[in-house]
Tab-separated table of C-alpha atoms in Angstrom:
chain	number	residue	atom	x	y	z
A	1	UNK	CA	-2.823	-13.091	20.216
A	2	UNK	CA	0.093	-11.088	20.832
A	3	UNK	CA	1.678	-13.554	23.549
A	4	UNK	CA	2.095	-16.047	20.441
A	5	UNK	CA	4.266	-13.374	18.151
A	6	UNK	CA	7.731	-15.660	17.504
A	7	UNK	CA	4.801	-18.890	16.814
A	8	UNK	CA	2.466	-17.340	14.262
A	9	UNK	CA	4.927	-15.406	12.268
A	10	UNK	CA	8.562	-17.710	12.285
A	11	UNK	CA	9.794	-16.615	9.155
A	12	UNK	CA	8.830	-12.501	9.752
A	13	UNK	CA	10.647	-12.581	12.987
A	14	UNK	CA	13.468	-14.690	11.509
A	15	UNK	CA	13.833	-11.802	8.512
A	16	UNK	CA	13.546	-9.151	10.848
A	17	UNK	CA	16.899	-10.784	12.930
A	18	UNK	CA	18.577	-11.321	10.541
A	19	UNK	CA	18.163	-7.501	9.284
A	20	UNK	CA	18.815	-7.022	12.820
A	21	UNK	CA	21.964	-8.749	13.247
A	22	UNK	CA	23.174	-7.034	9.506
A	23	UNK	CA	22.280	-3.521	10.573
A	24	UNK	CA	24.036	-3.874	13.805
A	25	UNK	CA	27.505	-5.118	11.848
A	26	UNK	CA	27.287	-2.805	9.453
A	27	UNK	CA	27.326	-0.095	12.409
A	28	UNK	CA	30.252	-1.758	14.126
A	29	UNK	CA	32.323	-2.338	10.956
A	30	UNK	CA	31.417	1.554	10.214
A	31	UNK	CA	32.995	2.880	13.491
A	32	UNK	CA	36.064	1.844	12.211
A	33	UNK	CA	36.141	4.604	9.693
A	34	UNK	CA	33.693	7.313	11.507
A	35	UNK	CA	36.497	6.620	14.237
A	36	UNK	CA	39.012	8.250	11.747
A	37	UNK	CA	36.701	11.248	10.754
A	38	UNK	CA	35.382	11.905	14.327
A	39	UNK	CA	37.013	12.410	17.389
A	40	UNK	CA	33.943	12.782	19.785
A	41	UNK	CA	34.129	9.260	21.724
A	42	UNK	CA	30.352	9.884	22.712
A	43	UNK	CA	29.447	9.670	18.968
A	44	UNK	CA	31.578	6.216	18.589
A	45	UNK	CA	30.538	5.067	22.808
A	46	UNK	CA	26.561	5.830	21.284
A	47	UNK	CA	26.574	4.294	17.957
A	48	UNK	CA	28.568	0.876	19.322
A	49	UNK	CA	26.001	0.697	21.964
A	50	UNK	CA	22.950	0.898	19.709
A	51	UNK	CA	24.873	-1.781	17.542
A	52	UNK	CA	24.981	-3.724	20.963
A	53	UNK	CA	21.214	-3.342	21.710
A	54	UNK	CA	20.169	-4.394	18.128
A	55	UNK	CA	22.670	-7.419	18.076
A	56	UNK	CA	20.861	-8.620	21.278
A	57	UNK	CA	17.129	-7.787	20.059
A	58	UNK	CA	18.261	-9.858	16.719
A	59	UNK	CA	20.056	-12.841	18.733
A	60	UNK	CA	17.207	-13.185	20.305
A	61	UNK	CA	14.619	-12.739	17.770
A	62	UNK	CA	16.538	-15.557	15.746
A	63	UNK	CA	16.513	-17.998	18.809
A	64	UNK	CA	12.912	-17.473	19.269
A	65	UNK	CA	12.155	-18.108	15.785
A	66	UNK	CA	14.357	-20.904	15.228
A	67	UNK	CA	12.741	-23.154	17.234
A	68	UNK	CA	9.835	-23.052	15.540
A	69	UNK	CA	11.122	-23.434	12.021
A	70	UNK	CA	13.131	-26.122	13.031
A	71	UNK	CA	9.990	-27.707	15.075
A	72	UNK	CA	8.201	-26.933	11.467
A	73	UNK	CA	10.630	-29.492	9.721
A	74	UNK	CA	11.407	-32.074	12.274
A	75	UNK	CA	8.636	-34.543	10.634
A	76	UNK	CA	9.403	-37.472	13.041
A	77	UNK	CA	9.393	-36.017	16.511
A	78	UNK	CA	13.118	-35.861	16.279
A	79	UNK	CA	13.068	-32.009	16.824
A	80	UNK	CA	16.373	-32.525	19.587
A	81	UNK	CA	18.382	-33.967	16.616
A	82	UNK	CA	17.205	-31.909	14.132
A	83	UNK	CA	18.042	-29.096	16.298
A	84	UNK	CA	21.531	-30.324	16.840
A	85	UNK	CA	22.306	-30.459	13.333
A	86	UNK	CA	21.437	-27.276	11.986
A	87	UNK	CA	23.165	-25.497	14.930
A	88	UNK	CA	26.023	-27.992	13.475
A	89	UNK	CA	25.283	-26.372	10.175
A	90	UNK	CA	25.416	-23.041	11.653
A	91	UNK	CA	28.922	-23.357	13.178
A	92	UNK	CA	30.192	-24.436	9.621
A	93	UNK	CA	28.619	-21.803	8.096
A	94	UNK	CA	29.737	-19.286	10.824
A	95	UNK	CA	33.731	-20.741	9.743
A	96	UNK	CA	33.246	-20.374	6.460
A	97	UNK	CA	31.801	-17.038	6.677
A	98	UNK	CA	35.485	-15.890	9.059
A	99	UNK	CA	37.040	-17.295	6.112
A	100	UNK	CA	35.897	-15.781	3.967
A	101	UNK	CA	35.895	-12.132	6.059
A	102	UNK	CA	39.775	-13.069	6.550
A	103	UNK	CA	40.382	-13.654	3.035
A	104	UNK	CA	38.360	-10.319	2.112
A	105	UNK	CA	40.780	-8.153	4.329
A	106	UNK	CA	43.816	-9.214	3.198
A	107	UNK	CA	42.573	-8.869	-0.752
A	108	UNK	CA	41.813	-5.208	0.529
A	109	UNK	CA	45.016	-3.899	2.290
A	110	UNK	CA	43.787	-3.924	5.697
A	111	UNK	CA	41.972	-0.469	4.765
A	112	UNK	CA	39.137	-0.198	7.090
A	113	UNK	CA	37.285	2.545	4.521
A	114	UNK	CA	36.173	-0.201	2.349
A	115	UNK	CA	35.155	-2.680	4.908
A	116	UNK	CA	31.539	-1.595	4.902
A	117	UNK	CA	31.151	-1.826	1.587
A	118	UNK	CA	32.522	-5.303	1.592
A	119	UNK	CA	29.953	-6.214	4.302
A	120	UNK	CA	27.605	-4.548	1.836
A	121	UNK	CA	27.909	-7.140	-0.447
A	122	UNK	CA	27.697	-9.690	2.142
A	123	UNK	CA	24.804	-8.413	3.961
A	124	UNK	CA	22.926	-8.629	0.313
A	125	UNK	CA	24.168	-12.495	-0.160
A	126	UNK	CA	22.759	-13.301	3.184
A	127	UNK	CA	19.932	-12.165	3.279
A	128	UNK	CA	18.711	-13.434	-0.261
A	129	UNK	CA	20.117	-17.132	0.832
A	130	UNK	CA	18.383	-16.067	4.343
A	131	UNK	CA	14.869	-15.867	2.023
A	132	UNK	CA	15.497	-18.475	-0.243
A	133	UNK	CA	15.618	-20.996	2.625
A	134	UNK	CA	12.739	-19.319	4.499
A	135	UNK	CA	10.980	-19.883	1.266
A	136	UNK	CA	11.393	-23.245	1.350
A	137	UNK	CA	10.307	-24.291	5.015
A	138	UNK	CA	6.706	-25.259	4.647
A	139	UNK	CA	4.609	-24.392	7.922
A	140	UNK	CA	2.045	-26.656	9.139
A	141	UNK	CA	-0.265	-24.261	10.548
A	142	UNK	CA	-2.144	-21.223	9.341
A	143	UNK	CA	-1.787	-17.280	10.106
A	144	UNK	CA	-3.658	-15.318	8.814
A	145	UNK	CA	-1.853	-14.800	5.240
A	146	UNK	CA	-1.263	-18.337	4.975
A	147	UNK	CA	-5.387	-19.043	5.785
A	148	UNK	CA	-6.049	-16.877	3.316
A	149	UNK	CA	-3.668	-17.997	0.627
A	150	UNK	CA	-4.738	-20.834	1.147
A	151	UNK	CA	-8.305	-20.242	0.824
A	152	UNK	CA	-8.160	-18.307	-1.998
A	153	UNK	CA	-7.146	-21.248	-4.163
A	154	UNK	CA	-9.994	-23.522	-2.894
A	155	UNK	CA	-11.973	-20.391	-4.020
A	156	UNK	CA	-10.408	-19.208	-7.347
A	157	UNK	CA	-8.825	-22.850	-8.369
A	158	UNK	CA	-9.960	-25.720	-8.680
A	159	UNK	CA	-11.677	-25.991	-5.835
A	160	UNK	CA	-8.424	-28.210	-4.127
A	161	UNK	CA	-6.577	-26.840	-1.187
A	162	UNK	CA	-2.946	-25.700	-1.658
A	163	UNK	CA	-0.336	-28.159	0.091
A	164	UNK	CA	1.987	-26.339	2.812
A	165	UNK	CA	4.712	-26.191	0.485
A	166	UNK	CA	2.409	-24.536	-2.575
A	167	UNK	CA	1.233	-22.515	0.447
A	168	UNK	CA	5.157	-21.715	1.308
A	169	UNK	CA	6.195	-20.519	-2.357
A	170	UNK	CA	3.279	-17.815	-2.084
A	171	UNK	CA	3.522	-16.549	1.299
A	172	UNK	CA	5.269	-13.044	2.143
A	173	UNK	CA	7.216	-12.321	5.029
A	174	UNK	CA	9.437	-9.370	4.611
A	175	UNK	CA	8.956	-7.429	7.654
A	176	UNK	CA	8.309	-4.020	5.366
A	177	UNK	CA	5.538	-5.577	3.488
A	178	UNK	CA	3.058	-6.124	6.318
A	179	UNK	CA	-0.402	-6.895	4.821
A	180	UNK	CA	-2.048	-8.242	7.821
A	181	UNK	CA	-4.595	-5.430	7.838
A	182	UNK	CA	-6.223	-6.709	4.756
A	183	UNK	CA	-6.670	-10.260	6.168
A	184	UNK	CA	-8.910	-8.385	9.318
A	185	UNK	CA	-11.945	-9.885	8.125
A	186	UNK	CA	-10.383	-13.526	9.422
């Protein structure tokens, strides 16, 4: 049911905070220049605050989904140290990324105009490694795409079921393309 959301769908919610978290920069970073062009402070006071809201919702989101991909590939009931490490991962990552923002701005003069479109292009790089590497976690459970998927290829196949990870390159979990409908019959 519904009290389950984060559990049956990991790697939907985990999309959908990421987009979050990406939407929510690119508003910040945009201020910057709207600041320039507008002088109503309500305009800049309204926008930063929905950036604020969304950041939350999408920290959140990611948290909540997190735990349940990393419970998905913590094999040996060594989810604490699993856990550990990939928020290790995450810090590097997180340095890298400053970096790598740092090294942008000074390459472009310290103009704040093309800072959004330099988050554009970083926005697009993480979310396609975001869905690569959702695309690889193989779930151990079914929803109802997965069940389906799943049964299909007992059905159409060769009569064997798919393994999680054959189950994993097939499933679809951009928050946009919402079939669930068509699985109501489950």
């Amino acid at each position: 049911g519904e009290a389950k959301i984060f559990d049956s769908s990991p790697k939907r919610w985990r999309t959908v905070a990421a987009l979050c978290l990406d939407v929510a920069s690119l508003m910040e970073v945009s201020l910057a220049t709207a600041t320039v062009f507008s002088g109503n402070s309500y305009f800049v006071v309204g926008v930063a605050s929905r950036a604020n809201v969304m950041k939350n919702f999408g920290f959140l989101a990611a948290s909540a989904s997190r735990a349940k991909l990393n419970q998905s590939l913590s094999l040996k009931g060594n989810l604490a140290d699993f856990t550990a490490k990939a928020g290790s991962q995450s810090i590097a990552a997180s340095l890298m990324g400053t970096s790598l923002g740092i090294s942008l701005s000074f390459l472009m003069g310290h103009d704040a105009g093309y800072f959004p479109f330099a988050l554009l292009g970083l926005v697009a790089i993480h979310q396609g490694c975001l869905f690569q590497s959702l695309s690889a976690v193989p779930l151990s459970y079914f929803d109802k795409q997965r069940l389906v998927l799943a049964l299909e290829a007992v059905h159409l196949d060769s009569g064997s079921p798919l393994s999680p990870e054959q189950v994993a390159d097939k499933e679809r979990f951009f928050p946009l393309l919402n079939d669930e409908d068509v699985y109501e019959w489950l």
